[in-house]
PDB file of C-alpha atoms in Angstrom:
ATOM      1  CA  VAL U   1      -3.671  18.065 -13.517  1.00 46.00           C
ATOM      2  CA  SER U   2      -2.210  14.626 -12.294  1.00 51.00           C
ATOM      3  CA  ALA U   3       1.481  15.768 -12.505  1.00 50.00           C
ATOM      4  CA  SER U   4       0.615  19.089 -10.684  1.00 51.00           C
ATOM      5  CA  ALA U   5      -1.193  17.104  -8.104  1.00 54.00           C
ATOM      6  CA  ALA U   6       1.711  15.047  -7.585  1.00 50.00           C
ATOM      7  CA  GLY U   7       4.081  17.883  -7.542  1.00 50.00           C
ATOM      8  CA  GLN U   8       1.856  19.809  -4.979  1.00 51.00           C
ATOM      9  CA  ALA U   9       1.489  16.822  -2.612  1.00 48.00           C
ATOM     10  CA  ALA U  10       5.300  16.135  -2.874  1.00 44.00           C
ATOM     11  CA  ALA U  11       6.163  19.708  -2.332  1.00 45.00           C
ATOM     12  CA  ALA U  12       5.004  19.876   1.253  1.00 43.00           C
ATOM     13  CA  GLY U  13       8.561  18.847   2.430  1.00 41.00           C
ATOM     14  CA  ASP U  14      11.577  20.996   1.832  1.00 41.00           C
ATOM     15  CA  ALA U  15      13.019  18.475  -0.656  1.00 43.00           C
ATOM     16  CA  ILE U  16      10.690  17.279  -3.312  1.00 46.00           C
ATOM     17  CA  ASP U  17       9.963  13.785  -2.869  1.00 52.00           C
ATOM     18  CA  ARG U  18       9.522  11.937  -6.150  1.00 73.00           C
ATOM     19  CA  SER U  19       8.513   8.539  -4.702  1.00 88.00           C
ATOM     20  CA  ALA U  20       5.070   6.961  -5.449  1.00 95.00           C
ATOM     21  CA  PRO U  21       2.546   7.852  -2.782  1.00 97.00           C
ATOM     22  CA  LEU U  22       2.371   4.149  -1.548  1.00 97.00           C
ATOM     23  CA  ILE U  23       5.967   2.783  -1.249  1.00 96.00           C
ATOM     24  CA  SER U  24       5.496  -0.522   0.332  1.00 95.00           C
ATOM     25  CA  ALA U  25       3.551  -3.755  -0.493  1.00 95.00           C
ATOM     26  CA  ASP U  26       4.258  -5.296   2.769  1.00 93.00           C
ATOM     27  CA  ILE U  27       1.000  -7.239   3.671  1.00 94.00           C
ATOM     28  CA  LYS U  28       2.555  -8.198   6.929  1.00 95.00           C
ATOM     29  CA  ALA U  29       2.676  -4.649   8.189  1.00 95.00           C
ATOM     30  CA  LYS U  30      -0.950  -4.460   7.734  1.00 94.00           C
ATOM     31  CA  ALA U  31      -1.591  -7.726   9.631  1.00 94.00           C
ATOM     32  CA  VAL U  32       0.365  -6.215  12.563  1.00 93.00           C
ATOM     33  CA  ARG U  33      -1.706  -3.093  12.576  1.00 91.00           C
ATOM     34  CA  GLU U  34      -4.946  -5.273  12.424  1.00 91.00           C
ATOM     35  CA  LYS U  35      -3.607  -7.527  15.350  1.00 90.00           C
ATOM     36  CA  ARG U  36      -2.986  -4.535  17.443  1.00 87.00           C
ATOM     37  CA  GLU U  37      -6.126  -2.713  16.888  1.00 82.00           C
ATOM     38  CA  GLY U  38      -8.453  -5.700  16.863  1.00 74.00           C
ATOM     39  CA  LYS U  39     -11.633  -4.664  15.163  1.00 64.00           C
ATOM     40  CA  GLY U  40     -10.353  -0.902  15.098  1.00 57.00           C
ATOM     41  CA  ALA U  41     -13.600  -0.347  17.295  1.00 54.00           C
ATOM     42  CA  ASN U  42     -12.518   3.074  18.640  1.00 59.00           C
ATOM     43  CA  TRP U  43     -11.174   4.543  15.434  1.00 64.00           C
ATOM     44  CA  ILE U  44     -14.094   6.972  14.595  1.00 66.00           C
ATOM     45  CA  GLY U  45     -17.070   7.178  16.982  1.00 59.00           C
ATOM     46  CA  SER U  46     -20.631   6.663  15.767  1.00 53.00           C
ATOM     47  CA  ASP U  47     -21.108  10.541  15.663  1.00 58.00           C
ATOM     48  CA  GLY U  48     -18.511  10.405  12.959  1.00 57.00           C
ATOM     49  CA  ALA U  49     -15.877  12.277  14.864  1.00 65.00           C
ATOM     50  CA  PRO U  50     -12.254  11.023  15.045  1.00 64.00           C
ATOM     51  CA  ARG U  51     -10.310  10.741  18.417  1.00 69.00           C
ATOM     52  CA  PRO U  52      -7.654  13.548  17.936  1.00 72.00           C
ATOM     53  CA  GLU U  53      -4.871  11.281  19.237  1.00 76.00           C
ATOM     54  CA  LEU U  54      -5.492   8.796  16.630  1.00 80.00           C
ATOM     55  CA  ILE U  55      -4.597  11.327  13.858  1.00 86.00           C
ATOM     56  CA  GLU U  56      -0.921  11.024  15.271  1.00 89.00           C
ATOM     57  CA  VAL U  57      -1.268   7.306  15.603  1.00 88.00           C
ATOM     58  CA  LEU U  58      -2.206   7.130  11.832  1.00 92.00           C
ATOM     59  CA  ARG U  59       0.600   9.366  10.842  1.00 94.00           C
ATOM     60  CA  GLN U  60       3.006   7.016  12.691  1.00 94.00           C
ATOM     61  CA  GLN U  61       1.349   4.019  10.960  1.00 94.00           C
ATOM     62  CA  CYS U  62       1.822   5.596   7.612  1.00 96.00           C
ATOM     63  CA  ASP U  63       5.714   5.924   8.219  1.00 96.00           C
ATOM     64  CA  GLY U  64       7.459   3.513   5.866  1.00 95.00           C
ATOM     65  CA  GLN U  65       4.377   2.679   4.010  1.00 97.00           C
ATOM     66  CA  LEU U  66       3.776   6.021   2.170  1.00 97.00           C
ATOM     67  CA  SER U  67       6.009   8.462   0.875  1.00 96.00           C
ATOM     68  CA  ARG U  68       7.245  11.311   2.926  1.00 95.00           C
ATOM     69  CA  GLY U  69       6.024  13.889   0.620  1.00 95.00           C
ATOM     70  CA  VAL U  70       2.476  12.536   0.686  1.00 97.00           C
ATOM     71  CA  ILE U  71       2.491  12.082   4.480  1.00 97.00           C
ATOM     72  CA  ASP U  72       3.488  15.664   4.822  1.00 96.00           C
ATOM     73  CA  SER U  73       0.521  16.767   2.842  1.00 97.00           C
ATOM     74  CA  MET U  74      -1.944  14.383   4.479  1.00 97.00           C
ATOM     75  CA  PHE U  75      -1.007  15.848   7.916  1.00 95.00           C
ATOM     76  CA  SER U  76      -0.146  19.281   6.999  1.00 95.00           C
ATOM     77  CA  LYS U  77      -0.401  21.927   9.763  1.00 93.00           C
ATOM     78  CA  SER U  78       0.413  24.828   7.560  1.00 94.00           C
ATOM     79  CA  HIS U  79      -1.877  27.808   6.708  1.00 95.00           C
ATOM     80  CA  SER U  80      -2.747  26.206   3.590  1.00 95.00           C
ATOM     81  CA  ALA U  81      -3.394  22.799   5.138  1.00 95.00           C
ATOM     82  CA  GLU U  82      -6.689  22.117   3.282  1.00 95.00           C
ATOM     83  CA  LYS U  83      -4.941  22.737  -0.047  1.00 97.00           C
ATOM     84  CA  ASP U  84      -2.309  19.997   1.021  1.00 97.00           C
ATOM     85  CA  PHE U  85      -5.059  17.758   2.103  1.00 97.00           C
ATOM     86  CA  TYR U  86      -6.767  18.145  -1.346  1.00 97.00           C
ATOM     87  CA  ALA U  87      -3.466  17.492  -3.055  1.00 97.00           C
ATOM     88  CA  ALA U  88      -2.739  14.319  -1.057  1.00 97.00           C
ATOM     89  CA  LEU U  89      -6.114  12.925  -1.642  1.00 98.00           C
ATOM     90  CA  THR U  90      -5.930  13.719  -5.379  1.00 97.00           C
ATOM     91  CA  LEU U  91      -2.677  12.066  -5.805  1.00 97.00           C
ATOM     92  CA  LEU U  92      -3.868   8.854  -3.894  1.00 97.00           C
ATOM     93  CA  SER U  93      -7.041   8.697  -5.855  1.00 97.00           C
ATOM     94  CA  GLU U  94      -5.232   9.021  -9.090  1.00 96.00           C
ATOM     95  CA  PHE U  95      -2.724   6.280  -7.985  1.00 96.00           C
ATOM     96  CA  ILE U  96      -5.538   3.868  -7.136  1.00 96.00           C
ATOM     97  CA  SER U  97      -7.739   4.446 -10.114  1.00 94.00           C
ATOM     98  CA  SER U  98      -5.273   4.758 -12.911  1.00 89.00           C
ATOM     99  CA  PRO U  99      -2.644   2.062 -13.436  1.00 80.00           C
ATOM    100  CA  THR U 100      -1.232   4.245 -16.469  1.00 88.00           C
ATOM    101  CA  PHE U 101      -0.789   7.171 -14.019  1.00 92.00           C
ATOM    102  CA  ALA U 102       1.374   5.104 -11.648  1.00 92.00           C
ATOM    103  CA  GLU U 103       3.212   3.672 -14.632  1.00 93.00           C
ATOM    104  CA  GLU U 104       3.804   6.963 -16.175  1.00 93.00           C
ATOM    105  CA  GLN U 105       4.828   8.919 -13.134  1.00 93.00           C
ATOM    106  CA  TYR U 106       6.601   6.239 -11.189  1.00 93.00           C
ATOM    107  CA  GLY U 107       7.423   3.385 -13.442  1.00 93.00           C
ATOM    108  CA  LEU U 108       5.228   0.937 -11.536  1.00 94.00           C
ATOM    109  CA  SER U 109       3.592  -2.034 -13.122  1.00 94.00           C
ATOM    110  CA  PRO U 110      -0.053  -2.445 -12.676  1.00 93.00           C
ATOM    111  CA  ASN U 111       0.552  -5.417 -10.532  1.00 94.00           C
ATOM    112  CA  GLU U 112       2.837  -3.392  -8.253  1.00 95.00           C
ATOM    113  CA  THR U 113       0.356  -0.559  -8.083  1.00 95.00           C
ATOM    114  CA  ILE U 114      -2.410  -3.076  -6.902  1.00 95.00           C
ATOM    115  CA  GLU U 115      -0.108  -4.833  -4.381  1.00 96.00           C
ATOM    116  CA  ARG U 116       0.838  -1.684  -2.759  1.00 97.00           C
ATOM    117  CA  THR U 117      -2.815  -0.509  -2.599  1.00 97.00           C
ATOM    118  CA  LEU U 118      -4.019  -3.934  -1.023  1.00 97.00           C
ATOM    119  CA  ALA U 119      -1.239  -3.653   1.538  1.00 97.00           C
ATOM    120  CA  ASN U 120      -2.292  -0.108   2.553  1.00 97.00           C
ATOM    121  CA  SER U 121      -5.941  -0.092   2.214  1.00 97.00           C
ATOM    122  CA  ASP U 122      -6.744   0.164   5.903  1.00 95.00           C
ATOM    123  CA  LEU U 123      -4.606   3.392   6.090  1.00 96.00           C
ATOM    124  CA  ILE U 124      -6.408   4.863   3.107  1.00 97.00           C
ATOM    125  CA  PHE U 125      -9.928   3.979   4.617  1.00 95.00           C
ATOM    126  CA  LYS U 126      -8.569   5.637   8.012  1.00 93.00           C
ATOM    127  CA  TYR U 127      -7.304   8.740   6.327  1.00 95.00           C
ATOM    128  CA  VAL U 128     -10.398   9.200   4.283  1.00 94.00           C
ATOM    129  CA  ALA U 129     -12.598   8.777   7.521  1.00 91.00           C
ATOM    130  CA  ILE U 130     -10.638  11.611   9.185  1.00 91.00           C
ATOM    131  CA  ARG U 131     -10.955  13.882   6.253  1.00 92.00           C
ATOM    132  CA  LEU U 132     -14.783  13.299   5.806  1.00 90.00           C
ATOM    133  CA  THR U 133     -15.197  14.478   9.188  1.00 86.00           C
ATOM    134  CA  ASP U 134     -13.711  17.965   8.231  1.00 85.00           C
ATOM    135  CA  ASN U 135     -17.072  19.010   6.665  1.00 83.00           C
ATOM    136  CA  ASN U 136     -15.337  20.646   3.742  1.00 91.00           C
ATOM    137  CA  THR U 137     -17.244  20.019   0.490  1.00 93.00           C
ATOM    138  CA  SER U 138     -14.081  19.696  -1.742  1.00 96.00           C
ATOM    139  CA  LEU U 139     -12.192  17.324   0.519  1.00 96.00           C
ATOM    140  CA  SER U 140     -15.430  15.063   1.044  1.00 95.00           C
ATOM    141  CA  LEU U 141     -16.013  14.871  -2.869  1.00 96.00           C
ATOM    142  CA  LYS U 142     -12.351  13.852  -3.213  1.00 97.00           C
ATOM    143  CA  CYS U 143     -12.789  11.334  -0.406  1.00 97.00           C
ATOM    144  CA  LEU U 144     -15.885   9.833  -2.114  1.00 97.00           C
ATOM    145  CA  ASP U 145     -13.731   9.496  -5.217  1.00 97.00           C
ATOM    146  CA  ILE U 146     -11.112   7.659  -3.360  1.00 98.00           C
ATOM    147  CA  LEU U 147     -13.736   5.364  -1.777  1.00 98.00           C
ATOM    148  CA  GLU U 148     -15.286   4.570  -5.397  1.00 97.00           C
ATOM    149  CA  ASN U 149     -11.966   3.810  -6.758  1.00 97.00           C
ATOM    150  CA  LEU U 150     -10.709   1.898  -3.884  1.00 97.00           C
ATOM    151  CA  VAL U 151     -13.815  -0.341  -3.501  1.00 98.00           C
ATOM    152  CA  ALA U 152     -13.909  -0.825  -7.231  1.00 97.00           C
ATOM    153  CA  LEU U 153     -10.260  -1.936  -7.331  1.00 96.00           C
ATOM    154  CA  LEU U 154     -10.707  -4.149  -4.253  1.00 97.00           C
ATOM    155  CA  SER U 155     -13.702  -5.783  -6.117  1.00 97.00           C
ATOM    156  CA  THR U 156     -11.586  -6.676  -9.126  1.00 95.00           C
ATOM    157  CA  GLN U 157      -9.252  -8.606  -6.795  1.00 96.00           C
ATOM    158  CA  GLN U 158     -12.030 -10.471  -5.207  1.00 95.00           C
ATOM    159  CA  TYR U 159     -10.826  -9.009  -1.918  1.00 96.00           C
ATOM    160  CA  HIS U 160     -12.527  -9.680   1.470  1.00 96.00           C
ATOM    161  CA  MET U 161     -12.603  -6.581   3.579  1.00 96.00           C
ATOM    162  CA  SER U 162     -11.916  -7.487   7.155  1.00 93.00           C
ATOM    163  CA  ASP U 163     -14.072  -6.325  10.142  1.00 92.00           C
ATOM    164  CA  TYR U 164     -10.851  -4.324  11.170  1.00 92.00           C
ATOM    165  CA  GLU U 165     -11.048  -2.390   7.924  1.00 93.00           C
ATOM    166  CA  ALA U 166     -14.810  -2.126   7.883  1.00 93.00           C
ATOM    167  CA  THR U 167     -14.792  -0.492  11.341  1.00 89.00           C
ATOM    168  CA  CYS U 168     -12.295   2.053  10.124  1.00 89.00           C
ATOM    169  CA  ILE U 169     -14.717   3.446   7.587  1.00 92.00           C
ATOM    170  CA  LEU U 170     -18.277   2.494   8.153  1.00 93.00           C
ATOM    171  CA  PRO U 171     -19.316   4.433  11.150  1.00 90.00           C
ATOM    172  CA  CYS U 172     -17.936   7.517   9.457  1.00 89.00           C
ATOM    173  CA  LEU U 173     -19.517   6.891   6.135  1.00 93.00           C
ATOM    174  CA  THR U 174     -22.826   6.081   7.943  1.00 94.00           C
ATOM    175  CA  ALA U 175     -22.698   9.341   9.709  1.00 91.00           C
ATOM    176  CA  LYS U 176     -22.204  11.166   6.372  1.00 92.00           C
ATOM    177  CA  PHE U 177     -25.336   9.437   5.115  1.00 94.00           C
ATOM    178  CA  GLY U 178     -27.139  12.351   6.892  1.00 93.00           C
ATOM    179  CA  ASP U 179     -25.613  15.007   4.743  1.00 93.00           C
ATOM    180  CA  ALA U 180     -28.127  17.583   3.563  1.00 93.00           C
ATOM    181  CA  LYS U 181     -26.818  17.355  -0.126  1.00 94.00           C
ATOM    182  CA  VAL U 182     -28.666  14.787  -2.075  1.00 95.00           C
ATOM    183  CA  ALA U 183     -25.661  14.287  -4.333  1.00 94.00           C
ATOM    184  CA  PHE U 184     -23.550  13.094  -1.469  1.00 94.00           C
ATOM    185  CA  ARG U 185     -26.214  10.777  -0.019  1.00 96.00           C
ATOM    186  CA  ASP U 186     -26.622   9.363  -3.508  1.00 97.00           C
ATOM    187  CA  ARG U 187     -22.806   8.607  -3.852  1.00 97.00           C
ATOM    188  CA  ILE U 188     -22.547   7.131  -0.469  1.00 97.00           C
ATOM    189  CA  ARG U 189     -25.488   4.874  -1.208  1.00 98.00           C
ATOM    190  CA  GLU U 190     -23.635   3.677  -4.241  1.00 98.00           C
ATOM    191  CA  ILE U 191     -20.495   3.096  -2.511  1.00 98.00           C
ATOM    192  CA  PHE U 192     -22.390   0.939   0.224  1.00 98.00           C
ATOM    193  CA  ARG U 193     -24.011  -0.909  -2.493  1.00 98.00           C
ATOM    194  CA  LYS U 194     -20.784  -1.795  -4.280  1.00 97.00           C
ATOM    195  CA  MET U 195     -19.200  -2.782  -0.797  1.00 98.00           C
ATOM    196  CA  THR U 196     -21.326  -5.850  -0.820  1.00 97.00           C
ATOM    197  CA  PHE U 197     -18.971  -7.439  -3.385  1.00 97.00           C
ATOM    198  CA  ILE U 198     -16.067  -7.146  -0.842  1.00 98.00           C
ATOM    199  CA  PHE U 199     -17.916  -7.269   2.548  1.00 98.00           C
ATOM    200  CA  PRO U 200     -20.717  -9.631   3.485  1.00 97.00           C
ATOM    201  CA  PRO U 201     -24.100  -8.196   3.125  1.00 97.00           C
ATOM    202  CA  SER U 202     -25.138  -9.538   6.497  1.00 97.00           C
ATOM    203  CA  LYS U 203     -22.340  -7.604   8.203  1.00 97.00           C
ATOM    204  CA  LEU U 204     -23.274  -4.439   6.207  1.00 97.00           C
ATOM    205  CA  LEU U 205     -26.858  -4.760   7.443  1.00 97.00           C
ATOM    206  CA  THR U 206     -25.626  -5.100  10.970  1.00 96.00           C
ATOM    207  CA  SER U 207     -23.504  -1.921  10.731  1.00 95.00           C
ATOM    208  CA  TYR U 208     -26.646  -0.071   9.485  1.00 97.00           C
ATOM    209  CA  LEU U 209     -28.530  -1.209  12.598  1.00 96.00           C
ATOM    210  CA  GLU U 210     -25.487  -0.494  14.956  1.00 93.00           C
ATOM    211  CA  TYR U 211     -24.304   2.780  13.528  1.00 92.00           C
ATOM    212  CA  GLY U 212     -27.213   4.207  11.656  1.00 95.00           C
ATOM    213  CA  LEU U 213     -30.439   3.638  13.625  1.00 96.00           C
ATOM    214  CA  PRO U 214     -29.111   5.192  16.911  1.00 94.00           C
ATOM    215  CA  SER U 215     -28.193   8.424  15.066  1.00 94.00           C
ATOM    216  CA  LYS U 216     -29.872  11.675  15.957  1.00 94.00           C
ATOM    217  CA  ASN U 217     -29.896  12.649  12.399  1.00 95.00           C
ATOM    218  CA  ALA U 218     -33.318  11.468  10.778  1.00 97.00           C
ATOM    219  CA  ARG U 219     -31.736  11.380   7.391  1.00 97.00           C
ATOM    220  CA  VAL U 220     -29.149   8.786   8.643  1.00 97.00           C
ATOM    221  CA  ARG U 221     -31.851   6.714  10.139  1.00 97.00           C
ATOM    222  CA  THR U 222     -33.998   6.954   6.946  1.00 98.00           C
ATOM    223  CA  GLU U 223     -31.207   6.157   4.577  1.00 98.00           C
ATOM    224  CA  CYS U 224     -29.904   3.293   6.521  1.00 98.00           C
ATOM    225  CA  LEU U 225     -33.476   1.626   6.731  1.00 98.00           C
ATOM    226  CA  ASN U 226     -33.840   2.149   3.148  1.00 98.00           C
ATOM    227  CA  GLU U 227     -30.621   0.225   2.650  1.00 98.00           C
ATOM    228  CA  VAL U 228     -31.740  -2.534   5.020  1.00 98.00           C
ATOM    229  CA  GLY U 229     -34.741  -2.776   2.673  1.00 97.00           C
ATOM    230  CA  TYR U 230     -32.508  -3.055  -0.398  1.00 97.00           C
ATOM    231  CA  LEU U 231     -30.406  -5.728   1.087  1.00 97.00           C
ATOM    232  CA  PHE U 232     -33.665  -7.607   1.999  1.00 97.00           C
ATOM    233  CA  SER U 233     -34.904  -7.254  -1.603  1.00 96.00           C
ATOM    234  CA  LYS U 234     -31.576  -8.476  -3.055  1.00 96.00           C
ATOM    235  CA  ASN U 235     -30.741 -11.392  -0.508  1.00 95.00           C
ATOM    236  CA  GLY U 236     -34.096 -12.236   1.294  1.00 94.00           C
ATOM    237  CA  LEU U 237     -34.242 -12.611   5.052  1.00 93.00           C
ATOM    238  CA  GLN U 238     -31.322 -14.983   5.229  1.00 93.00           C
ATOM    239  CA  VAL U 239     -29.181 -11.802   5.240  1.00 95.00           C
ATOM    240  CA  CYS U 240     -30.118 -11.330   9.013  1.00 94.00           C
ATOM    241  CA  SER U 241     -31.447 -13.061  11.929  1.00 93.00           C
ATOM    242  CA  PRO U 242     -35.019 -12.164  11.600  1.00 94.00           C
ATOM    243  CA  SER U 243     -36.097 -12.737  15.264  1.00 94.00           C
ATOM    244  CA  ARG U 244     -33.413 -10.328  16.220  1.00 94.00           C
ATOM    245  CA  THR U 245     -33.454  -7.983  13.387  1.00 96.00           C
ATOM    246  CA  LEU U 246     -37.100  -7.367  12.562  1.00 95.00           C
ATOM    247  CA  PRO U 247     -37.954  -6.179  16.054  1.00 96.00           C
ATOM    248  CA  VAL U 248     -35.318  -3.530  15.839  1.00 96.00           C
ATOM    249  CA  ILE U 249     -36.734  -2.192  12.511  1.00 97.00           C
ATOM    250  CA  ALA U 250     -40.394  -2.486  13.757  1.00 96.00           C
ATOM    251  CA  LYS U 251     -39.409  -0.136  16.556  1.00 96.00           C
ATOM    252  CA  GLN U 252     -38.570   2.538  14.087  1.00 97.00           C
ATOM    253  CA  ILE U 253     -42.225   2.630  12.828  1.00 97.00           C
ATOM    254  CA  SER U 254     -43.020   4.807  15.836  1.00 96.00           C
ATOM    255  CA  ASP U 255     -40.186   7.288  15.030  1.00 97.00           C
ATOM    256  CA  ARG U 256     -41.216  10.941  15.313  1.00 97.00           C
ATOM    257  CA  ASP U 257     -39.830  11.637  11.641  1.00 97.00           C
ATOM    258  CA  ALA U 258     -42.511  10.548   8.901  1.00 98.00           C
ATOM    259  CA  ASN U 259     -39.389   9.629   6.386  1.00 98.00           C
ATOM    260  CA  VAL U 260     -38.040   7.181   9.063  1.00 97.00           C
ATOM    261  CA  ARG U 261     -41.516   5.644   9.736  1.00 97.00           C
ATOM    262  CA  THR U 262     -41.964   5.098   6.012  1.00 97.00           C
ATOM    263  CA  ALA U 263     -38.523   3.697   5.479  1.00 97.00           C
ATOM    264  CA  ALA U 264     -39.149   1.250   8.426  1.00 97.00           C
ATOM    265  CA  LEU U 265     -42.434   0.093   6.921  1.00 96.00           C
ATOM    266  CA  SER U 266     -40.937  -0.255   3.538  1.00 96.00           C
ATOM    267  CA  ALA U 267     -37.972  -2.279   4.754  1.00 96.00           C
ATOM    268  CA  ILE U 268     -40.389  -4.904   6.627  1.00 94.00           C
ATOM    269  CA  GLY U 269     -42.425  -5.009   3.492  1.00 89.00           C
ATOM    270  CA  GLU U 270     -39.592  -6.237   1.532  1.00 82.00           C
TER     271      GLU U 270
END
């Protein structure tokens, strides 16, 4: 499957590109992107929808960092675009999760694979955020695979996720927390909890309040309040500024949805 995913993703161009999907380990290019975008605040809105013009911006940012073959698949406009997206996501997931895959397919050492992933993690977060908004179950599951693999890899490197990167993915992932499928929500919850190894729990809590509580989707509000409660149980009240945070949570006790009310009471009870 791995080789065929690599072949599919590479074959989007006329000539087959046999380069690894991530071709650069230049950390400076990432710093330039961060400086240019600041916190990346406008990347994906709190409603979980990407700004269309930014898809083209992301394609340009990928030039010189990712291989031509994988870029063509990632941004395919062909009649089988979703197949191309899936092939690109599969290839990225395998590259990130399996050093032996990168070694066998491209002759890269595990260290080189890690360096390339670290240098391009912001681009991967942005692309995953865009594909998560497609509301295609197969693509969404593959996006969650990538996030699980990427967060696990970053954790092993004692990596500190920047506010810029967090804002590329957190609003979209929070919106996806309202998915009707329990299995989706379970996996997203696990990703959020593992993110505390690479992103301060206090900042994660702030993002739940900022992106989750204003949501029109009651499931998003419920899940985010449950996670606030989880962070309180793990870290105590020092994870927030109680005088500011607790009144925001207390307001949710009067929510029209019973699950939201219960989650708010439970969070304050922690």
